[in-house]
Tab-separated table of C-alpha atoms and ligand atoms in Angstrom:
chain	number	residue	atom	x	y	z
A	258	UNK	CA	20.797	16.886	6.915
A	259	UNK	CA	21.109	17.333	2.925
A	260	UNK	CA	21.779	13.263	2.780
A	261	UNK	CA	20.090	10.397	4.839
A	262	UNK	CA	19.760	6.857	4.675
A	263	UNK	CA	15.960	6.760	4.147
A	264	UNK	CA	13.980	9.725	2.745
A	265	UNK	CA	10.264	9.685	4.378
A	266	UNK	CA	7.524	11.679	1.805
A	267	UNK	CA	4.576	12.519	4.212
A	268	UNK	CA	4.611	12.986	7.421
A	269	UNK	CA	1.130	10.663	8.257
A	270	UNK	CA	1.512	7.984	10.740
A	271	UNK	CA	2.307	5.758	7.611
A	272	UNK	CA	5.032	7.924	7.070
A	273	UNK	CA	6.152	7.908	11.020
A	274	UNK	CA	6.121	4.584	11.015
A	275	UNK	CA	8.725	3.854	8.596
A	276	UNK	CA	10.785	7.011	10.600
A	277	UNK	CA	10.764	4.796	13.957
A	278	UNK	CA	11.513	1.644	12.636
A	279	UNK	CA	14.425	2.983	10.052
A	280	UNK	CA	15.567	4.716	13.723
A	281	UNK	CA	15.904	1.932	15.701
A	282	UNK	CA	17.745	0.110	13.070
A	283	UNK	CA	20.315	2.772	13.246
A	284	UNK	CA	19.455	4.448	10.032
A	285	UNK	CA	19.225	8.866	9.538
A	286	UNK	CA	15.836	9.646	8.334
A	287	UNK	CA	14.662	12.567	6.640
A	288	UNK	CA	10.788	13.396	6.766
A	289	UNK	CA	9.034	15.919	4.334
A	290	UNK	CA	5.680	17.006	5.137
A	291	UNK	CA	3.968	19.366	2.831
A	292	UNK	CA	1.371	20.711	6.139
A	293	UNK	CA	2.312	22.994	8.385
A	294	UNK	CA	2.825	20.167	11.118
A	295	UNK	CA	3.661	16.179	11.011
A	296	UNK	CA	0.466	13.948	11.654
A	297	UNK	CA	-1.742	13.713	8.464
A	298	UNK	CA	-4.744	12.478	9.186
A	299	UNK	CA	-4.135	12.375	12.819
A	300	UNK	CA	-5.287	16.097	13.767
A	301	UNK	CA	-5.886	16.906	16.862
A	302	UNK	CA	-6.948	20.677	17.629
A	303	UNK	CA	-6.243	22.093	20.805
A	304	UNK	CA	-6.935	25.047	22.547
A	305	UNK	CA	-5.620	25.576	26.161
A	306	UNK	CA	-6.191	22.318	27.905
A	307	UNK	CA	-9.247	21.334	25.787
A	308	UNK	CA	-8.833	19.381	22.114
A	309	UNK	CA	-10.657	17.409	19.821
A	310	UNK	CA	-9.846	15.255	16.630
A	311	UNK	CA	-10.552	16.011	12.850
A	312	UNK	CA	-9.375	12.895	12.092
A	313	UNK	CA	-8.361	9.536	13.660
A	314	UNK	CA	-9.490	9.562	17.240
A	315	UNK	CA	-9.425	5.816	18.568
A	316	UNK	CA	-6.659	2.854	19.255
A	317	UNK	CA	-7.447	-0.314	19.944
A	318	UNK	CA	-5.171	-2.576	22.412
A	319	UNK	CA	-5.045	-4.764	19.132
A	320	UNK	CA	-2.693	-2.557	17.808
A	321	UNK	CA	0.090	-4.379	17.473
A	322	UNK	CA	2.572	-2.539	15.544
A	323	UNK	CA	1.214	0.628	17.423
A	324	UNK	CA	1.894	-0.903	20.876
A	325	UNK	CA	5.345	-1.949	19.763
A	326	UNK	CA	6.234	1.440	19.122
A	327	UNK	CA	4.428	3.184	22.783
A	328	UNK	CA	6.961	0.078	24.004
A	329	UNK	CA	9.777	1.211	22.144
A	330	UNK	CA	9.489	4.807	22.919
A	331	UNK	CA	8.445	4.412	27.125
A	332	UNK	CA	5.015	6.444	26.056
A	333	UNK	CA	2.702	4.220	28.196
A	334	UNK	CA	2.177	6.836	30.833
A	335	UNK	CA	0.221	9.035	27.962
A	336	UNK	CA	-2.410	5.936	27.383
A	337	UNK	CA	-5.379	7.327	27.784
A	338	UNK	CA	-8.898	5.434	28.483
A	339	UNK	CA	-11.541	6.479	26.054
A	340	UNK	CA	-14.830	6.239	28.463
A	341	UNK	CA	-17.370	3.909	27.695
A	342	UNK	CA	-20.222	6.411	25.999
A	343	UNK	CA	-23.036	4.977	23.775
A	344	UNK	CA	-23.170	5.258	20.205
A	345	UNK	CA	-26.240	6.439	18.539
A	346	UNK	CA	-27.756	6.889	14.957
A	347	UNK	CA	-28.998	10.805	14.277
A	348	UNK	CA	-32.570	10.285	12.435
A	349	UNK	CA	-35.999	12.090	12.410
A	350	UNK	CA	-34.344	15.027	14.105
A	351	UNK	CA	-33.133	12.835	17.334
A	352	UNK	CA	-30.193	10.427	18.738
A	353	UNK	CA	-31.407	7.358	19.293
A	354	UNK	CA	-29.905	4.046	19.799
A	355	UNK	CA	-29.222	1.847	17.036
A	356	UNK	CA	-30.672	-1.032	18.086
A	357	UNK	CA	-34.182	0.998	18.820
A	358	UNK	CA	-33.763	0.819	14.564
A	359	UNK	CA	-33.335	-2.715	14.262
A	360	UNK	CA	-36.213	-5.036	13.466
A	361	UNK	CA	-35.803	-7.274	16.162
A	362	UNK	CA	-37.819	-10.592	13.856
A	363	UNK	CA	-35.687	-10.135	10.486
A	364	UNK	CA	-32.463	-10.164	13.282
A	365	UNK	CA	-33.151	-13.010	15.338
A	366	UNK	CA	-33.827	-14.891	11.844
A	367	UNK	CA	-30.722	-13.839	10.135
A	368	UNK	CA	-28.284	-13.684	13.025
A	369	UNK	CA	-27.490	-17.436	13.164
A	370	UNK	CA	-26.200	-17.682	9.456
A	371	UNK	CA	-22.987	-15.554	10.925
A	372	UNK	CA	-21.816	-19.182	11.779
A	373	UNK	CA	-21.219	-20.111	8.553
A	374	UNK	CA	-21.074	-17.005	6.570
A	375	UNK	CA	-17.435	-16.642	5.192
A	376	UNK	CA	-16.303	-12.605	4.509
A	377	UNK	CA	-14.143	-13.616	1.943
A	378	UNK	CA	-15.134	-12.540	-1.462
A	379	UNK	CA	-18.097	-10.535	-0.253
A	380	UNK	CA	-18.814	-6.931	-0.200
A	381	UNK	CA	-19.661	-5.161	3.423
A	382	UNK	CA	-22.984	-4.377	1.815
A	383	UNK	CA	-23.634	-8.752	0.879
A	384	UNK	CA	-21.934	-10.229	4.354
A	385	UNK	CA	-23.685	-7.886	6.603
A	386	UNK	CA	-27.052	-7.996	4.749
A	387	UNK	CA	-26.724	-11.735	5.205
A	388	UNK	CA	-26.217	-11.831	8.915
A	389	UNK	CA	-28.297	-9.077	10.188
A	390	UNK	CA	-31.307	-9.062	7.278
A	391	UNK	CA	-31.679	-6.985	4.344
A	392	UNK	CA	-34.194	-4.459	5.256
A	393	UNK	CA	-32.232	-4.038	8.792
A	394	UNK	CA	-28.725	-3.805	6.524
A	395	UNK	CA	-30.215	-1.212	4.477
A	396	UNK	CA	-32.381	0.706	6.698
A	397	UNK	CA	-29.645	1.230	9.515
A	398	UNK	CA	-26.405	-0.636	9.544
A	399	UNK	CA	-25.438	0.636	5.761
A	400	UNK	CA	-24.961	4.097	7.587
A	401	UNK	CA	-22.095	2.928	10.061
A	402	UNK	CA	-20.330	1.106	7.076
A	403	UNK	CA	-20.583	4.449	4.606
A	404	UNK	CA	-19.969	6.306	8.457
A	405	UNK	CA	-16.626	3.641	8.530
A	406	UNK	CA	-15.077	3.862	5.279
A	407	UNK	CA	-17.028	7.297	3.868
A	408	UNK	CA	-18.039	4.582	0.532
A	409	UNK	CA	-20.428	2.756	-0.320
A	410	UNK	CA	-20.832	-0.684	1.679
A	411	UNK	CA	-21.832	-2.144	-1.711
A	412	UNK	CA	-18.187	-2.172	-2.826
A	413	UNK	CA	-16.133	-2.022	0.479
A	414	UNK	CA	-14.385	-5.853	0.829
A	415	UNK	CA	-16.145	-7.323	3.892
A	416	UNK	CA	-12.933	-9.317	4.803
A	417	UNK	CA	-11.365	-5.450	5.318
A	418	UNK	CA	-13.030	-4.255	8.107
A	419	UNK	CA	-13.605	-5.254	11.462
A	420	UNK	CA	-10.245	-7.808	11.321
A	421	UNK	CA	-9.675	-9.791	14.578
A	422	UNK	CA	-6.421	-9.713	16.349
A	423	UNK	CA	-5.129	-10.782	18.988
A	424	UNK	CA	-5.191	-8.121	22.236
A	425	UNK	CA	-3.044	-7.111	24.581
A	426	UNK	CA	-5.329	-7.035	27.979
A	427	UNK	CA	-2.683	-4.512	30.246
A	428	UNK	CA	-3.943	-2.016	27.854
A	429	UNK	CA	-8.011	-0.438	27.667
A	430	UNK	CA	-9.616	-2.263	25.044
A	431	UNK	CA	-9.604	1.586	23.120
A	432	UNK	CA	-7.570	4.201	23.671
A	433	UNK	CA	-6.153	7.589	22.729
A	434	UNK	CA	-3.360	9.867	24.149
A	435	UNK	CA	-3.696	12.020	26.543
A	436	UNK	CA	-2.571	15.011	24.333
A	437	UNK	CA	-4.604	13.441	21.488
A	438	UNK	CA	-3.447	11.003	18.707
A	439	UNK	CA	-1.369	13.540	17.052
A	440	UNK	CA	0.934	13.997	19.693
A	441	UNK	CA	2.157	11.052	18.655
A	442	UNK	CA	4.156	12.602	15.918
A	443	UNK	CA	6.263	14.308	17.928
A	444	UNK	CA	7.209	12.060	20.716
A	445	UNK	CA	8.401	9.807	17.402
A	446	UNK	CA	10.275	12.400	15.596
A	447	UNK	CA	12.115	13.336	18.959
A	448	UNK	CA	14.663	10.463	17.863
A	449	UNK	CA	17.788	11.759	16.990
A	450	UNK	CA	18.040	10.028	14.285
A	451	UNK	CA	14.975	11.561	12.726
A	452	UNK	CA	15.104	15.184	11.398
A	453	UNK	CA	11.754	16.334	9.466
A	454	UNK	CA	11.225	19.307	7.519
A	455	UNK	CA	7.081	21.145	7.128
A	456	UNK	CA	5.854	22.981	4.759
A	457	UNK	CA	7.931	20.900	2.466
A	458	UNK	CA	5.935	19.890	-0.591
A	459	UNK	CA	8.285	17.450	-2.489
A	460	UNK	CA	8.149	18.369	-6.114
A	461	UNK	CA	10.065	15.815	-8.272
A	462	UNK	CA	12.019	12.563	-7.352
A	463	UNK	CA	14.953	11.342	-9.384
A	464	UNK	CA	16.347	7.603	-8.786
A	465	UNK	CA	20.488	6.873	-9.568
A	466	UNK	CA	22.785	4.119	-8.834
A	467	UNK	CA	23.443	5.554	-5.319
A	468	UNK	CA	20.189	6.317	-4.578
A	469	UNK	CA	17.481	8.931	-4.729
A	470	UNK	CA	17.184	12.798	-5.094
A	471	UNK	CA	14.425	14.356	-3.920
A	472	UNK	CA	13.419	18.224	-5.406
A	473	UNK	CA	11.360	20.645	-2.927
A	474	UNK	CA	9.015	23.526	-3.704
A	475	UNK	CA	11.580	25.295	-1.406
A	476	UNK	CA	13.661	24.923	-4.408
A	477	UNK	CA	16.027	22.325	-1.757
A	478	UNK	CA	17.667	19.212	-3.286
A	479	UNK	CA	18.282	16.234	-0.879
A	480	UNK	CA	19.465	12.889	-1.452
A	481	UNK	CA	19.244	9.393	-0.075
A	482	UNK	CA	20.063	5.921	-0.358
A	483	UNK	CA	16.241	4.877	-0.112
A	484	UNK	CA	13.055	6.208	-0.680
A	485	UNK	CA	9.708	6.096	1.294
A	486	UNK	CA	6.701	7.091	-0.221
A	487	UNK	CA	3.972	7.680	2.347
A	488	UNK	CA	1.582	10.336	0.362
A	489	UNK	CA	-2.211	8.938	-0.563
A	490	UNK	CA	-1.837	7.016	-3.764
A	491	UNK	CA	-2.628	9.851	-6.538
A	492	UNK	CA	0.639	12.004	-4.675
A	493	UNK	CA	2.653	8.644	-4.763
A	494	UNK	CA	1.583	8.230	-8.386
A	495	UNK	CA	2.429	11.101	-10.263
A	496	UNK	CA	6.110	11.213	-7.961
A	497	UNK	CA	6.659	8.222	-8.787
A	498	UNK	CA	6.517	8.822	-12.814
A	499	UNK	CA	9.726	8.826	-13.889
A	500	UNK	CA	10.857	5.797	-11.492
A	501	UNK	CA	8.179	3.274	-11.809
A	502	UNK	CA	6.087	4.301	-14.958
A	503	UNK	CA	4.317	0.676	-14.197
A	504	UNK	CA	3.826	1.849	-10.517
A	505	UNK	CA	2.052	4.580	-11.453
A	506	UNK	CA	-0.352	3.392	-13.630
A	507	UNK	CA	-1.065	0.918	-11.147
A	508	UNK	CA	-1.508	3.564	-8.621
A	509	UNK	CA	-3.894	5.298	-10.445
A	510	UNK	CA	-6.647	2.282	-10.712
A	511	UNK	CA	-6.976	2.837	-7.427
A	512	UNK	CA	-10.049	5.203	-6.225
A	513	UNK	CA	-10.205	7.593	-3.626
A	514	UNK	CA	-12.838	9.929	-1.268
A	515	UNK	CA	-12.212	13.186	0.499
A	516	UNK	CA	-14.017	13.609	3.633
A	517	UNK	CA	-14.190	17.001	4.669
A	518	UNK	CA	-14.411	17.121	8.930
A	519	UNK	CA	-15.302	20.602	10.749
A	520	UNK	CA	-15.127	19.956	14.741
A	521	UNK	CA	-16.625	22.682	17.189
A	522	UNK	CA	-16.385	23.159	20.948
A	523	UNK	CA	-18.671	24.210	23.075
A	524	UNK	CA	-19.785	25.206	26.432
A	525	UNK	CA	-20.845	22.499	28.297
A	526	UNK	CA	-23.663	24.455	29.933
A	527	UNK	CA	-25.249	25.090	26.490
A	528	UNK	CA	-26.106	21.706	25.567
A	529	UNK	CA	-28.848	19.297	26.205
A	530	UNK	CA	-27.680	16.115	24.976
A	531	UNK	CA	-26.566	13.403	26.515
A	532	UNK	CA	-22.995	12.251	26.650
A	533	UNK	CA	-22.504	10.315	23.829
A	534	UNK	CA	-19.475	8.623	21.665
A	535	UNK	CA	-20.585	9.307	18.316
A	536	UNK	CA	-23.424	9.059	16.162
A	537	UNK	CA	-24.091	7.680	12.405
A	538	UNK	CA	-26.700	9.693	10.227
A	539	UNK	CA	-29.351	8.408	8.334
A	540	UNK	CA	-31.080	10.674	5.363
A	541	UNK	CA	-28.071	13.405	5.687
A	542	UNK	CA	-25.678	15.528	4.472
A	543	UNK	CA	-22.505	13.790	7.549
A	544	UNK	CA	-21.539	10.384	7.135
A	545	UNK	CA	-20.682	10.578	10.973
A	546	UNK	CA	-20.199	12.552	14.476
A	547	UNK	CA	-17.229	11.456	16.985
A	548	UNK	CA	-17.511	12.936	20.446
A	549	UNK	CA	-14.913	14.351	22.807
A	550	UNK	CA	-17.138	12.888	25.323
A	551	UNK	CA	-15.110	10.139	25.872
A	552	UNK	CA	-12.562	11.925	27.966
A	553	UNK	CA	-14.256	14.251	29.609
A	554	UNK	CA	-13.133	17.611	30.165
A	555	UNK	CA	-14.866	20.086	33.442
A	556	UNK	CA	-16.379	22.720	30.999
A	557	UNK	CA	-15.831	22.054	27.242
A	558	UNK	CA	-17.429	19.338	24.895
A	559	UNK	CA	-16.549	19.174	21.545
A	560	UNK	CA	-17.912	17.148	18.243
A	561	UNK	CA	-16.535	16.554	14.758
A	562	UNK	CA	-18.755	15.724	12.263
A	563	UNK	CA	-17.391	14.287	8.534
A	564	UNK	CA	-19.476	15.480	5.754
A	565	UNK	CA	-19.502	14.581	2.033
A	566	UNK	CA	-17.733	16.551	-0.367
A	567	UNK	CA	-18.988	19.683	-2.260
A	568	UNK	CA	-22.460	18.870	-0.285
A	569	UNK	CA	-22.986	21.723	1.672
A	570	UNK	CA	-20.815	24.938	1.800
A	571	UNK	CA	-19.044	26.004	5.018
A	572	UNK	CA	-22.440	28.340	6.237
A	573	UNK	CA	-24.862	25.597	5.895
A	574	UNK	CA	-22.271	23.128	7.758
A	575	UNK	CA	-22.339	25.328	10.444
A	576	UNK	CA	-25.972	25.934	10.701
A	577	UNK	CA	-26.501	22.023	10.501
A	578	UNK	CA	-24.151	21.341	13.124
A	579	UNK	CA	-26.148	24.166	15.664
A	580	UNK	CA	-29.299	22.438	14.745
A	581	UNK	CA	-28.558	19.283	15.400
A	582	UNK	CA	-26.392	19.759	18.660
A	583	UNK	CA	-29.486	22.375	19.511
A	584	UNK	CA	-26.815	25.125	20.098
A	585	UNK	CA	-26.868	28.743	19.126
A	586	UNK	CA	-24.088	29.907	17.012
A	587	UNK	CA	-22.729	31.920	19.158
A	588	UNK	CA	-21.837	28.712	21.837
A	589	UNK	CA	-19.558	27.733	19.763
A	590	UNK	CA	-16.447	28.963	21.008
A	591	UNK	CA	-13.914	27.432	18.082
A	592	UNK	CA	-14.683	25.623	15.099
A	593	UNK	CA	-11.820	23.823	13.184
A	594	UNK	CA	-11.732	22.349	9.358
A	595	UNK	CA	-9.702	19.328	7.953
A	596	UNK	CA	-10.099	17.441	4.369
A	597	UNK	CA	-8.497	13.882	3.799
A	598	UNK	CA	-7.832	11.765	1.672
A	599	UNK	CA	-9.222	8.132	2.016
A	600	UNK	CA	-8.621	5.248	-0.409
A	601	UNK	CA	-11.868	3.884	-1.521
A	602	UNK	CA	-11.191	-0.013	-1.407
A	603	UNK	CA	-13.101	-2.163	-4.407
A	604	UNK	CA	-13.890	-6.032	-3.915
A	605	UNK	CA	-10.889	-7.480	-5.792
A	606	UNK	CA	-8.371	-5.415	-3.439
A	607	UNK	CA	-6.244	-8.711	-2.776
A	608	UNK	CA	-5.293	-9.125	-6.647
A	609	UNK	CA	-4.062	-5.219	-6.675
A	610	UNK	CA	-1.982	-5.620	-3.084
A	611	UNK	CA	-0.884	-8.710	-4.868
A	612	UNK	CA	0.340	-6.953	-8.181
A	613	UNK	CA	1.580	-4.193	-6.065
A	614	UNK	CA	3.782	-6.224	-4.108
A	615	UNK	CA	5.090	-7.555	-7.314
A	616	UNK	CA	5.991	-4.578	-8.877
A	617	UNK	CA	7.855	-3.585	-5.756
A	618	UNK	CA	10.393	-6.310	-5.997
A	619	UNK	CA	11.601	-4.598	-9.233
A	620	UNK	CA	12.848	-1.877	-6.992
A	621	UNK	CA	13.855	-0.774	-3.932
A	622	UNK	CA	11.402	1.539	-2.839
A	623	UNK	CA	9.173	1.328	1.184
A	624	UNK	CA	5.536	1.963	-0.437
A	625	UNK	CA	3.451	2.912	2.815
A	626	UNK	CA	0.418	4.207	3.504
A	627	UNK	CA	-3.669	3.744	4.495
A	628	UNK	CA	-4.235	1.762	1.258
A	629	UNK	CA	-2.943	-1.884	1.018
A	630	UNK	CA	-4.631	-4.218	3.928
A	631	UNK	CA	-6.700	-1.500	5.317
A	632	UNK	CA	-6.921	2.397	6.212
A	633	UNK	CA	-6.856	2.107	10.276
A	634	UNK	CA	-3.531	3.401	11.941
A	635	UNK	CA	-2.769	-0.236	12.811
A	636	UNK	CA	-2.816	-1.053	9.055
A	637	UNK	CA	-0.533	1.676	8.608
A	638	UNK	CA	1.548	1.083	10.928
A	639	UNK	CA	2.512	-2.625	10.002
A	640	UNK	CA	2.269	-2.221	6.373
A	641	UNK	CA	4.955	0.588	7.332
A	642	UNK	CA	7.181	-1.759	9.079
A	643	UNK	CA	6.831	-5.052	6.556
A	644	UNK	CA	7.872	-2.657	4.062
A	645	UNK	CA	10.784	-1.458	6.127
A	646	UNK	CA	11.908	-4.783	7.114
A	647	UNK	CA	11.358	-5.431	3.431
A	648	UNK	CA	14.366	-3.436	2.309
A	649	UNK	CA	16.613	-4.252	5.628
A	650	UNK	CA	16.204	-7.704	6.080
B	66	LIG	C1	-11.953	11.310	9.682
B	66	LIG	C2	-11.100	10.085	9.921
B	66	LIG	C3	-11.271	9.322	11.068
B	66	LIG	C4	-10.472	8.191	11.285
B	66	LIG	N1	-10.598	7.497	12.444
B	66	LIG	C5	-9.749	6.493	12.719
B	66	LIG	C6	-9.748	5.864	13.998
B	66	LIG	O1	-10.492	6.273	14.890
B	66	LIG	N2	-8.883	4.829	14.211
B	66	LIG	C7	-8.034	4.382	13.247
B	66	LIG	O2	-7.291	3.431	13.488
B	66	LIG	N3	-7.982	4.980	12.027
B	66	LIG	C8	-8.806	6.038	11.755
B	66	LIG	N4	-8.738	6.676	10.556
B	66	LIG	C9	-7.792	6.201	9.566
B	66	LIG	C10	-6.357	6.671	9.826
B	66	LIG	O3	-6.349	7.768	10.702
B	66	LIG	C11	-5.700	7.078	8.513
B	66	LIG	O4	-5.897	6.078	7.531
B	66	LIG	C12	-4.200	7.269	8.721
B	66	LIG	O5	-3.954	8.244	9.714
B	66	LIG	C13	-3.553	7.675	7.396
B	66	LIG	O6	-2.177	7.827	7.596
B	66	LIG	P1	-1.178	7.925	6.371
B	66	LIG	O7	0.119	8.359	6.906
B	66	LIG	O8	-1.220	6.692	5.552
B	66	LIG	O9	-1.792	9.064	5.410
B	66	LIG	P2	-1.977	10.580	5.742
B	66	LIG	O10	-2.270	10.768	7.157
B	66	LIG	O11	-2.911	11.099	4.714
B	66	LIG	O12	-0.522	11.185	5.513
B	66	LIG	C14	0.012	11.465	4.253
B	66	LIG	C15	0.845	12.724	4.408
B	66	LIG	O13	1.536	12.979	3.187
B	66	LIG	C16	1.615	14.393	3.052
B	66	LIG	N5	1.942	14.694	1.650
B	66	LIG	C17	1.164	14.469	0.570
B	66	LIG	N6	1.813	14.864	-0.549
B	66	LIG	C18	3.043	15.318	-0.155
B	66	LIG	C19	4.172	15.849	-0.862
B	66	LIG	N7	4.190	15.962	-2.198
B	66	LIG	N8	5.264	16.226	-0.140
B	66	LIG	C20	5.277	16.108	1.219
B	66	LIG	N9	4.216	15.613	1.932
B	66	LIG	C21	3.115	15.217	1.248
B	66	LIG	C22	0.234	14.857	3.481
B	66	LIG	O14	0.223	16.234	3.785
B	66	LIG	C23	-0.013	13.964	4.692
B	66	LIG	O15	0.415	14.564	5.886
B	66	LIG	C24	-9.506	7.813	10.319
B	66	LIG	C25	-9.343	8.588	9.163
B	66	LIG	C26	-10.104	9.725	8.970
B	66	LIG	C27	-9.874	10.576	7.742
């Protein structure tokens, strides 16, 4: 299809989103994806029956916009129950439970001021340190914050994380699929109203009177009568140049971290921890650890763990990762790598959504992604669909 209604740029969920929604309404939709497959962030690797995630691994049944779409598409019957695991901090060389961390005094003085402690206007790093105590903030729960949003709690917006909405009970309180979260992809680009294209880096995008034409590093030219960008915000910027020289600017104040994720699986008989969900890290070189444990498979487990950038090199990873797990190298029986691209979100966020949204109305353009209320898919996934029903009201 050379002309659709809606042109999609990235194929992330953000991206998917607006596909499903622009598909339902009756519109064609052309995705380009510059990877080799549609998912983004959601990565699941998969060898055989066995997979893990590089990226986004959990759902929550207060996933609204998420929940539509299973709905829309009949994909209940692929829910699948992550089991209940615990989630420990990696320090001194063990896992141990977080709350063995805690100083039990400072939190049973500083838990009551939650009642009246208001998120609003306060950093991660200044709400929590209120409600659980400073020394406990600093000592242990910074680490799942930094683990949460690979930043620095210090500047994260309190009033972004952890939001509360409302659930829907028929589902498990958190899920995945049963093929992994990137499965997803597919099952939504199965519409027939959808046609995608990988390996499709989009070079240059022109805006006209009847619409948009968007240039290819497959030297392609497509048009369409509207445009969704769904790229991280420095892609979205520097496309968006000759359309929005405003947008772009404003783009660019915004800030963002790569995390780089290597996941390994291994032989169940060569490990001696216990089953676990995750872990945080204090003192080292990963921000985090997510476990396949929580749906088990009969012989493999696997781990991902998201380091820092430019910390270690690949070797070293490696040789952390078989320390810490208490593995030989030679257990390992794959090892996959992923980088992505997270927005790093400053106190003041509001104001910029604000000024974003503003600058939108000056054109008709679906700007989607992991960056406006928050980076979880659910954020995606509703920004995705305001912004559609934005344009087709
Ligand atoms: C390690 C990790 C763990 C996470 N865990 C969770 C979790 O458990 N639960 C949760 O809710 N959220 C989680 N998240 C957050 C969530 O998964 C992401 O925020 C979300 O998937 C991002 O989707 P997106 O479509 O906005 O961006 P992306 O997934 O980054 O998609 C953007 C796409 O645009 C493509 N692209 C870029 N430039 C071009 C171009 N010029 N032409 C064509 N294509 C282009 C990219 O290749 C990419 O595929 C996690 C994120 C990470 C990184």
């Amino acid at each position: 299809m050379n002309r659709s209604d809606i042109a999609v740029i990235g194929g992330g969920i953000s991206g998917l989103g607006v596909a499903h929604f622009g598909a339902k309404a009756g519109c064609t939709v052309q995705i380009f994806e510059q990877n080799k497959q549609l998912g983004g962030a959601l990565q699941t690797k998969n060898k055989d029956d066995f997979w893990f995630e590089l990226g986004g691994h959990t759902c929550y049944n207060s996933y609204e916009t998420l929940i539509e779409i299973l709905n829309d598409l009949d994909l209940f019957r692929f829910v699948q129950l992550r089991k209940q695991e615990p989630f420990k901090i990696w320090c001194d060389g063990e896992f141990r439970s977080i709350f063995s961390q805690l100083n039990k005094l400072e939190l049973l003085y500083s838990l009551p001021r939650s009642f009246w402690t208001k998120k609003k206007d306060q950093t991660v790093g200044s709400f929590y340190g209120n409600i659980v105590g400073k020394n406990n903030f600093t000592h242990t729960l910074s680490n799942i914050f930094s683990a949460v949003s690979s930043q620095s709690a210090d500047e994260f917006p309190a009033d972004l994380l952890f939001k509360k909405r409302p659930r829907d009970k028929k589902l498990p309180r958190s899920f995945t699929l049963s093929d992994g979260l990137q499965s997803i992809a597919a099952l939504i680009v199965s519409h027939s109203k959808i046609e995608y294209k990988t390996t499709c880096e989009v070079k240059n995008i022109k805006h006209k009177t009847e619409g948009y034409t968007i240039e290819t590093n497959l030297g392609e030219t497509y048009s369409s009568k509207y445009l969704a960008m769904a790229t991280p915000p420095p892609v979205a910027a520097e496309l968006l140049r000759g359309i929005s020289p405003n947008l772009t600017s404003h783009l660019k104040e915004l800030r963002c971290v790569n995390v780089e994720s290597i996941g390994v699986a291994i032989d169940a008989k060569d490990l001696k921890i216990k089953r676990l969900s995750g872990a945080i890290a204090r003192d080292e070189a990963f921000y985090s650890m997510v476990s396949r444990d929580v749906v088990p498979h009969k012989q493999l487990r696997g781990f991902t763990f998201h380091f820092a950038t430019n910390l270690l090199n690949y070797d070293e990873k490696i040789d952390r990762i078989a320390d810490i797990l208490g593995i030989q190298q030679h257990s390992i029986k794959y090892i996959k790598e992923a980088t992505n691209t997270l927005p790093s979100f400053r106190l003041g966020h509001d104001k910029w959504l604000a000024r974003t949204n503003q600058l939108l109305n000056e054109i008709d353009l679906i700007l989607t992604g992991n960056y406006f209320s928050g980076m979880s898919i659910e954020d995606c996934l509703s920004r995705s669909k305001q912004q559609f029903f934005r344009l087709f009201r």
